[in-house]
CSV table of C-alpha atoms and ligand atoms in Angstrom, one decimal:
chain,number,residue,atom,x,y,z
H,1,UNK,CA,80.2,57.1,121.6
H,2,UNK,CA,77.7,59.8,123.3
H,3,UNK,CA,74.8,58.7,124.5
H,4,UNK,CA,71.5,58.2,122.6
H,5,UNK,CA,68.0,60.0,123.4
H,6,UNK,CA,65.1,58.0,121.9
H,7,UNK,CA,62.4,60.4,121.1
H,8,UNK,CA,60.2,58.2,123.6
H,9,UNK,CA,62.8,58.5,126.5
H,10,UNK,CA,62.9,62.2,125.8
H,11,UNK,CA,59.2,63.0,125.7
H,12,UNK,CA,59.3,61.1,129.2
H,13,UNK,CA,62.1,63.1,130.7
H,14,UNK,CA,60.8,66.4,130.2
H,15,UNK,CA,57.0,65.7,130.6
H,16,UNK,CA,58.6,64.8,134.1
H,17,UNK,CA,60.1,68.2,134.6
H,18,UNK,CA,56.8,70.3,134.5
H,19,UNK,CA,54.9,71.2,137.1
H,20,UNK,CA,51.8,70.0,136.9
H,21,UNK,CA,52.9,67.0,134.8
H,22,UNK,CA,50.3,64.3,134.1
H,23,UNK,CA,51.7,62.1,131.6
H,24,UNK,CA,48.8,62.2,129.8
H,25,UNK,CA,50.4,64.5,126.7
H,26,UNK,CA,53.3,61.7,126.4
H,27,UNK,CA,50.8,59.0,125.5
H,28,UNK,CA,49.1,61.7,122.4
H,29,UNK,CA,53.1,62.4,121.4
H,30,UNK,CA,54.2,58.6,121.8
H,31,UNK,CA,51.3,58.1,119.5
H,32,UNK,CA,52.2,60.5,117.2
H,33,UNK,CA,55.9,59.0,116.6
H,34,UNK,CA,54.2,55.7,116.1
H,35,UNK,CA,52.2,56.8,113.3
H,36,UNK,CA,54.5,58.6,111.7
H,37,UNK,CA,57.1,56.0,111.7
H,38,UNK,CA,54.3,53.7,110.2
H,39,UNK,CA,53.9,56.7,107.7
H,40,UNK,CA,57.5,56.4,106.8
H,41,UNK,CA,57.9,52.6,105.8
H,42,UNK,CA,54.9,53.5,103.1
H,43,UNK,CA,56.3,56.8,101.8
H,44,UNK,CA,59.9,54.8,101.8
H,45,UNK,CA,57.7,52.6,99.4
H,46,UNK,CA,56.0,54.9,97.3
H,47,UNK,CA,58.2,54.2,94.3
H,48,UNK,CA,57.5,50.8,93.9
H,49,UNK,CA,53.7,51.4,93.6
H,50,UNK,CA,53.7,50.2,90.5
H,51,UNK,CA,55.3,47.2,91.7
H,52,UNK,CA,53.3,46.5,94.7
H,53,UNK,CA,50.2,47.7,92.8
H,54,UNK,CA,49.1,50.6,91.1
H,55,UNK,CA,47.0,52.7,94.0
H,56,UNK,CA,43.0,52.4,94.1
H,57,UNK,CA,43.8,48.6,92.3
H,58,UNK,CA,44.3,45.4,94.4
H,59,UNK,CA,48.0,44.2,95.5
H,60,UNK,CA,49.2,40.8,95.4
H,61,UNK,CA,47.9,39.7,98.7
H,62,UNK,CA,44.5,41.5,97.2
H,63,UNK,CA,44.2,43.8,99.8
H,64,UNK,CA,43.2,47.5,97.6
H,65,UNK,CA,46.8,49.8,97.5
H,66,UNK,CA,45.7,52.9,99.1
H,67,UNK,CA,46.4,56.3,97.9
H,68,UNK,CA,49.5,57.5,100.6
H,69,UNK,CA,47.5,60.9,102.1
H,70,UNK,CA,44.5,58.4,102.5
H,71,UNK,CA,46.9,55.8,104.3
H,72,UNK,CA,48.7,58.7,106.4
H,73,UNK,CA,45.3,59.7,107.5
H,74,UNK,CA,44.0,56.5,108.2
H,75,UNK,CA,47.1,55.8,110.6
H,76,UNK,CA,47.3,58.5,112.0
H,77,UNK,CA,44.0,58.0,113.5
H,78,UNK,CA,44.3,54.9,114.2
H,79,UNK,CA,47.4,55.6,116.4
H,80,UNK,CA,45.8,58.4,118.2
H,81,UNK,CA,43.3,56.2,119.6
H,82,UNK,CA,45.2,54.4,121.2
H,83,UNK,CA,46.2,56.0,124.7
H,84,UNK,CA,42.2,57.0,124.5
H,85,UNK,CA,43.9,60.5,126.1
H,86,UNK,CA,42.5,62.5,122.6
H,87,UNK,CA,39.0,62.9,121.8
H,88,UNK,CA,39.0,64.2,118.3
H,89,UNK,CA,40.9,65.0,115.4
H,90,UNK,CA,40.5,67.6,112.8
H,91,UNK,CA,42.2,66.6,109.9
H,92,UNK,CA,42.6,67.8,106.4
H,93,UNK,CA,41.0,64.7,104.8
H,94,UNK,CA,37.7,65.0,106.8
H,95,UNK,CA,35.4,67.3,106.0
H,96,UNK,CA,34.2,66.9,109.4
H,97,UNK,CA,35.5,66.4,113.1
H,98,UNK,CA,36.6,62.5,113.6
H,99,UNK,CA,35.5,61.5,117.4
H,100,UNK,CA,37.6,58.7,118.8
H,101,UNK,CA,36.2,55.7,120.6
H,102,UNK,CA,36.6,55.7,124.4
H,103,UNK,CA,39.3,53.3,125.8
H,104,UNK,CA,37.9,52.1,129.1
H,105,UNK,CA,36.3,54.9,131.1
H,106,UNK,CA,39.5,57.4,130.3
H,107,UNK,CA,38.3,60.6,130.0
H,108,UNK,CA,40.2,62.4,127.2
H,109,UNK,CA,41.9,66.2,127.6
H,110,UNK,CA,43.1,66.9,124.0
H,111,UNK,CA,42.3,67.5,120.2
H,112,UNK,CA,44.6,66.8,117.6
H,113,UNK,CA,44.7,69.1,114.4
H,114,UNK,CA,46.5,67.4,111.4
H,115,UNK,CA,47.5,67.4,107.6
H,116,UNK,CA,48.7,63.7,107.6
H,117,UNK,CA,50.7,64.2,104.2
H,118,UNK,CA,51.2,67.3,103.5
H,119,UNK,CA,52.9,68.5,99.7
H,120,UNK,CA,51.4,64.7,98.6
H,121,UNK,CA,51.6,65.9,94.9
H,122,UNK,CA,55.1,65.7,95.0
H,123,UNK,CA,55.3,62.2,96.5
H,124,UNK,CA,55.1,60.6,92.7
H,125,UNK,CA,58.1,62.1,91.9
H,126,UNK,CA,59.9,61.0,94.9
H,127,UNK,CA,60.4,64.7,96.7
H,128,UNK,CA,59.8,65.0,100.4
H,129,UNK,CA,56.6,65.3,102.0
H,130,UNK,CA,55.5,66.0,105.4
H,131,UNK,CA,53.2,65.6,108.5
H,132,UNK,CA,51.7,68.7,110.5
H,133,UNK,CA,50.0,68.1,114.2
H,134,UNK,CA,49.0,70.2,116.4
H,135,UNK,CA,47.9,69.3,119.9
H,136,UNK,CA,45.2,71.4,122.4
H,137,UNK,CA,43.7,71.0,125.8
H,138,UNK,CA,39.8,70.3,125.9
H,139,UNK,CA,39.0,73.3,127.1
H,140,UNK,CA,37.7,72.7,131.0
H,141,UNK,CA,34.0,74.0,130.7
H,142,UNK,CA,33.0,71.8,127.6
H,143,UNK,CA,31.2,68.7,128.4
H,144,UNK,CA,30.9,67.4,124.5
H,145,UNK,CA,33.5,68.0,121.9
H,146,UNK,CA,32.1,69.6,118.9
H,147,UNK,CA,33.5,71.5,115.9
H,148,UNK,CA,33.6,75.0,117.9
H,149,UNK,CA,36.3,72.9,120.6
H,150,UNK,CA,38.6,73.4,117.8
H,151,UNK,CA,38.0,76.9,117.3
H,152,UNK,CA,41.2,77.5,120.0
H,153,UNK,CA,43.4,80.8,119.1
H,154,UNK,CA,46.8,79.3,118.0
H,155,UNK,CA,48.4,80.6,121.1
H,156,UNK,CA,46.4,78.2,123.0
H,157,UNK,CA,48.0,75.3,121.6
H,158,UNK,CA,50.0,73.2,124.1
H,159,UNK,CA,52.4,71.4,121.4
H,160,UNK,CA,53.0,71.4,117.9
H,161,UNK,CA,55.0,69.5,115.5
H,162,UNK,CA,56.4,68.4,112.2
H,163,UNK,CA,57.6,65.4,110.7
H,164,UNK,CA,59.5,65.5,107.0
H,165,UNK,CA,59.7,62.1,105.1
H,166,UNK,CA,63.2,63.8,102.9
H,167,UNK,CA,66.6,62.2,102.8
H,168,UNK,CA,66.0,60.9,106.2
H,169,UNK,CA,62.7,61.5,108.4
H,170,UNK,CA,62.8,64.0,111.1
H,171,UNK,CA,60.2,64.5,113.4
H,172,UNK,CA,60.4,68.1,115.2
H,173,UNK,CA,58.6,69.1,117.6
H,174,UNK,CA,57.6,71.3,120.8
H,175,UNK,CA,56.0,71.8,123.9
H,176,UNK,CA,56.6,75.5,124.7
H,177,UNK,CA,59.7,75.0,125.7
H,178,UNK,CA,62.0,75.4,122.8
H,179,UNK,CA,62.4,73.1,119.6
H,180,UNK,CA,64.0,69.7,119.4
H,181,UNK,CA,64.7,66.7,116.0
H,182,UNK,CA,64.7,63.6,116.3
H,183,UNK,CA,66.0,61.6,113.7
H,184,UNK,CA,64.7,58.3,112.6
H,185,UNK,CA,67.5,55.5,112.6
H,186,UNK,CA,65.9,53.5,110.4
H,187,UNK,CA,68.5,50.5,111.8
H,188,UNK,CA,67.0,50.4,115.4
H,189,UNK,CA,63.4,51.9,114.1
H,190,UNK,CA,63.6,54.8,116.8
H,191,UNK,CA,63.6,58.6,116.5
H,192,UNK,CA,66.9,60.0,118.3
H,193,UNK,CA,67.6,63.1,119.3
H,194,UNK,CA,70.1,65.0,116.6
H,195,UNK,CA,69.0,68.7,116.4
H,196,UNK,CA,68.9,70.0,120.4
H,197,UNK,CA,67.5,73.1,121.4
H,198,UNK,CA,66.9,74.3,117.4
H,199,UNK,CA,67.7,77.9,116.9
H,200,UNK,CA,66.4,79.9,113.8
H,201,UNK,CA,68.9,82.5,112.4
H,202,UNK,CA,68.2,86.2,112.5
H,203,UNK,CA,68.5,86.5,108.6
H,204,UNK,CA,69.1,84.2,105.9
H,205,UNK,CA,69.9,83.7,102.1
H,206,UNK,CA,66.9,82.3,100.8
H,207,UNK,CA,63.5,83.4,100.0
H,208,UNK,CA,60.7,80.9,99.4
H,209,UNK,CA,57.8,81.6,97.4
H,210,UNK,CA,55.9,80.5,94.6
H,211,UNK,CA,57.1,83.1,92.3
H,212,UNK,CA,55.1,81.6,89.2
H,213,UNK,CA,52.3,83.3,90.5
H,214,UNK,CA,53.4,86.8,91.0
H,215,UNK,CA,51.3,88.7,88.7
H,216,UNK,CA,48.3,87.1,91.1
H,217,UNK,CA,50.3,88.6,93.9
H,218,UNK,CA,49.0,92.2,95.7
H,219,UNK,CA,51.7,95.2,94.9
H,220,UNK,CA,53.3,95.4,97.9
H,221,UNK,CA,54.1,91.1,98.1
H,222,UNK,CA,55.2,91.9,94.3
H,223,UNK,CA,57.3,95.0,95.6
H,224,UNK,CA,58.7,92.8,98.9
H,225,UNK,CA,59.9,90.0,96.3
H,226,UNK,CA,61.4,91.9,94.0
H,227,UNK,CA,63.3,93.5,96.9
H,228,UNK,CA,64.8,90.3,97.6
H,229,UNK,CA,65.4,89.5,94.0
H,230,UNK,CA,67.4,92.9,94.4
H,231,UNK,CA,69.3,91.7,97.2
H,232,UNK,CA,70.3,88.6,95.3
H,233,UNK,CA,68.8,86.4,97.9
H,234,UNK,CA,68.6,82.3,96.6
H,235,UNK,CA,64.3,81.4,95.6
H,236,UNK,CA,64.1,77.6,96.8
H,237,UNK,CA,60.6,76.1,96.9
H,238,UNK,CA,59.8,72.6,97.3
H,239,UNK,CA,56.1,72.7,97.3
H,240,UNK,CA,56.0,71.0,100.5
H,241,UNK,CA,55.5,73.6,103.3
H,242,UNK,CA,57.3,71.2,105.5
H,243,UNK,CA,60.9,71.4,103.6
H,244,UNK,CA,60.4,74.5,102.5
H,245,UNK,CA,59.9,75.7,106.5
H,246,UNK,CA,62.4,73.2,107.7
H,247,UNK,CA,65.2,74.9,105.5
H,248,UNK,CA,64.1,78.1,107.0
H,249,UNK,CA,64.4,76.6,110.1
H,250,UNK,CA,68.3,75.8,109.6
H,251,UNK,CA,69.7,78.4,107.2
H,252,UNK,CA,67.7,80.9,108.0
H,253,UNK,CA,65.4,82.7,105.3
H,254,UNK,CA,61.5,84.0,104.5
H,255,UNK,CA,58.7,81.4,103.5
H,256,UNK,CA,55.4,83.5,101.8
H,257,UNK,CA,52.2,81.4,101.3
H,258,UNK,CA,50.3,85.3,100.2
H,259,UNK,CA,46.9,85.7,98.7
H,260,UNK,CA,46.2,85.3,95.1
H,261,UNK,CA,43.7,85.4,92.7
H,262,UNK,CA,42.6,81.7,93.1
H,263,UNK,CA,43.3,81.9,97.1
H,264,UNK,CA,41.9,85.7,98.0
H,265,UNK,CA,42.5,83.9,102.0
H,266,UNK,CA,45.5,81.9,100.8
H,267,UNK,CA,46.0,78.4,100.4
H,268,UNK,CA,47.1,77.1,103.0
H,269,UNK,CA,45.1,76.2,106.0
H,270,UNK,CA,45.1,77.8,109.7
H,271,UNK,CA,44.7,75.2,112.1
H,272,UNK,CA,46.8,72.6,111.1
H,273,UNK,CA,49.2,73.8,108.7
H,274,UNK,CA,49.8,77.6,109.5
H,275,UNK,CA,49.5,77.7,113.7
H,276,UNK,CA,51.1,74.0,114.2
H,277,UNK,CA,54.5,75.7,111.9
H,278,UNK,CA,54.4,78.7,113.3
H,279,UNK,CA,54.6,77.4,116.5
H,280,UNK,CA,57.5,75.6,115.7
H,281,UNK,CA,59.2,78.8,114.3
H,282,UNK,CA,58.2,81.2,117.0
H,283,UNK,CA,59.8,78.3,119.6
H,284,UNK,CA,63.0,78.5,117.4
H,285,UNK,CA,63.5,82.6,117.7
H,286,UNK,CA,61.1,83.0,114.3
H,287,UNK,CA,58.4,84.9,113.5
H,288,UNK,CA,55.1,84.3,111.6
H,289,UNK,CA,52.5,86.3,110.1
H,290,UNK,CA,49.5,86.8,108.0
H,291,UNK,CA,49.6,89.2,104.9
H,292,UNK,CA,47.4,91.5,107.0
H,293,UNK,CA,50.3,91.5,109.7
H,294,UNK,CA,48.5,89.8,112.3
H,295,UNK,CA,50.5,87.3,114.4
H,296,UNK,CA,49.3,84.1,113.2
H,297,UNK,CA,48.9,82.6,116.7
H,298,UNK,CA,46.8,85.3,117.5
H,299,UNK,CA,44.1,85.0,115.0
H,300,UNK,CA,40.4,83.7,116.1
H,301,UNK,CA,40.2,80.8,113.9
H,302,UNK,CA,36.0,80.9,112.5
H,303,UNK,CA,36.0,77.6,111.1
H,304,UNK,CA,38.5,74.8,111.2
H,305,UNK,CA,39.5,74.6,107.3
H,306,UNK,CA,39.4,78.7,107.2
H,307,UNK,CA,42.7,79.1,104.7
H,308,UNK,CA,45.2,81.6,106.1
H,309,UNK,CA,47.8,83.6,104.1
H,310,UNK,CA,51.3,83.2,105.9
H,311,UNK,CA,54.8,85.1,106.1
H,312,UNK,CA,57.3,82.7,108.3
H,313,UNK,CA,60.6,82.6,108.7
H,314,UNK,CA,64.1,84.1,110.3
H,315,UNK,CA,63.0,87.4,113.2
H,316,UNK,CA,64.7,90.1,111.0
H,317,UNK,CA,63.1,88.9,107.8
H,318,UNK,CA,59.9,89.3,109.1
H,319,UNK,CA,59.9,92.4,110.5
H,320,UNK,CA,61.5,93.7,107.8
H,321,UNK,CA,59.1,92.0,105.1
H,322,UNK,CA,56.6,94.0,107.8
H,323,UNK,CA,57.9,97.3,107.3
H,324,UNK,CA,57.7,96.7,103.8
H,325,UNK,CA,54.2,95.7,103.3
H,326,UNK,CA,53.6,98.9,105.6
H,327,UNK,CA,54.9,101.7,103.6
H,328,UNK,CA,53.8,100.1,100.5
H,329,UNK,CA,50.3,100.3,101.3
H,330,UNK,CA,50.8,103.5,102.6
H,331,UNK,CA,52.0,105.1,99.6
H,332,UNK,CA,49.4,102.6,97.5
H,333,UNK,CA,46.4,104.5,99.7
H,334,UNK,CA,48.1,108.3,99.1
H,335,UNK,CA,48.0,107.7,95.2
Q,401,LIG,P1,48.3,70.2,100.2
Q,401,LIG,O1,47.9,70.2,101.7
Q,401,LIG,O2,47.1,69.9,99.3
Q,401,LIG,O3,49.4,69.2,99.9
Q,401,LIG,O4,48.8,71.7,99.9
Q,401,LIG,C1,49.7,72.3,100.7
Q,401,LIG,C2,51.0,72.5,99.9
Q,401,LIG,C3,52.0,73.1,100.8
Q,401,LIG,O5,52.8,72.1,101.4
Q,401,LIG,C4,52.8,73.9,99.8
Q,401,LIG,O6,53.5,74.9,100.4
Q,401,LIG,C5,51.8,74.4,98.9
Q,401,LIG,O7,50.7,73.5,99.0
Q,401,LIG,C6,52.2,74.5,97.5
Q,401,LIG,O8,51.2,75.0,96.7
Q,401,LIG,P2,51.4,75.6,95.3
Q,401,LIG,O9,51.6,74.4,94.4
Q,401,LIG,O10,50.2,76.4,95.0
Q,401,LIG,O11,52.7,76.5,95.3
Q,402,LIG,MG1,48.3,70.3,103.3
């Protein structure tokens, strides 16, 4: 039987190998894995909410059945104040920055980004969800975290992660150097190591897109889809960024999140649901960008629930997709 790597042992082991390792990040990840294992055992539930309770009424033991992104969130946070090594949290269920409570007299070096449950609309039909984080260093001149702390170019960020609640629960994650998945033995309650070293193909089959809204779409993202309607590549879409990505991630392919009428920035937010996945996909050999073709880990964030459009996916895809958007635009500004 080969050996088993606990996500804890493995966060250890190769916080050991850097340089100027403090130990401090493996506390914020460690905390991270125990939240979203808590996360799990609820979204594991979810179908028997009308068993246990409908949500926003009391359960038997009269305690009131949360809604499951308000749970996520609520965990989440709770986890991450743990170590007292993060200061604050943006997260997309708080309008504002959430500042965590001092444990002894540690003084914290990171912010967490976060979208606790991310796709929750399709949790009442049982179809996997997900959990974005993001991690960054407090940067050394600040003496009080505020709002503009958070306002870190994606490229800055020190780790970044995923974790999908599907047919079993992954957590995937990265600290710069490469992409590893754990997967959640739900026997032994750990995250083990089962996808080492995750490599993106060059090209894939699929395409991923909300296509029911391509008359919103600009010409050239109608002209790019059509192209790959042309090369009779397979439309999957989840509506959960997470699966939709993690596919990607495997079997190579294109995710689009563009612009629309209803989203003129997109939908989908920058800081913790376009930088923490692109990230991810850049670690793996990937590429991501915005409809405007700037690298998404290179744009200044203004705000941190500014909405972001987002191309992401396989290298050769991208580029491609790029060269695309290019000569459409071109010929769209000679006529
Ligand atoms: P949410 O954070 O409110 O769950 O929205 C984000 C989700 C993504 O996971 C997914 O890619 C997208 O919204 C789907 O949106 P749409 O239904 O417009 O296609
Ligand atoms: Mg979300």
């Amino acid at each position: 039987m080969n050996k088993i790597t606990t996500l804890d042992e493995f966060i250890i082991h190769h916080e050991k190998l850097q340089s100027d390792s403090t130990g401090r990040l493996t506390s914020v990840l460690r905390d991270i894995g125990i939240a979203a294992k808590i996360v799990n055992r609820e979204v594991n539930k979810a179908g028997l909410v009308n068993i246990l309770g409908i949500e926003g009424s009391s359960n038997a033991s009269g305690d009131q059945v949360q809604k499951l992104d308000l749970f996520a969130n609520e965990k989440f946070i709770k986890c991450l104040s743990n170590s007292g090594e993060c200061a604050a949290i943006v997260s997309e269920e708080n309008q504002q920055i959430i500042h965590l409570p001092k444990v002894k007299d540690k003084k914290p070096g990171y912010l967490v980004v976060m979208d606790p449950l991310d796709g929750s609309s399709n949790i009442d039909v049982n179809v996997s969800v997900g959990t974005i984080f993001g991690i960054y260093k407090i940067r050394g001149e600040e003496t009080e975290v505020t709002k503009e702390s958070f306002l870190q170019k994606g490229s800055d960020i020190i780790a970044a992660g995923y974790v999908l609640y599907g047919t079993s629960t992954m957590l995937v994650y990265t600290t710069g150097n490469g992409i590893n998945g754990f997967t959640l033995d739900p026997s032994i309650g750990e995250f083990c190591l089962s996808h080492p070293n995750i490599k993106i193909p060059d090209r894939g089959n699929y395409y991923s897109v909300n296509q029911g809204y391509y008359l919103k779409f600009d010409v050239e993202m109608r002209r790019y889809i059509d192209y790959c309607c042309d090369l009779n590549l397979r439309l999957r879409y989840i509506g959960s960024m997470v699966s939709d990505v993690h596919r990607m991630l495997f079997q190579g392919g294109i995710f689009l999140y563009p612009n629309t009428r209803k989203y003129p920035q997109g939908k989908l937010r920058l800081l913790y649901e376009c930088v923490p996945m692109s990230m991810v996909v850049e670690q793996a050999g990937g590429r991501a960008i915005n409809s405007k073709l700037q690298q998404i880990l290179d744009v200044e964030p203004q705000d941190i629930h500014q909405r972001s459009t987002i191309v992401i996916g396989s290298p050769e895809m991208i580029t491609e997709m790029e060269e695309f958007i290019k000569k459409y635009t071109l010929i769209d500004s000679v006529v």
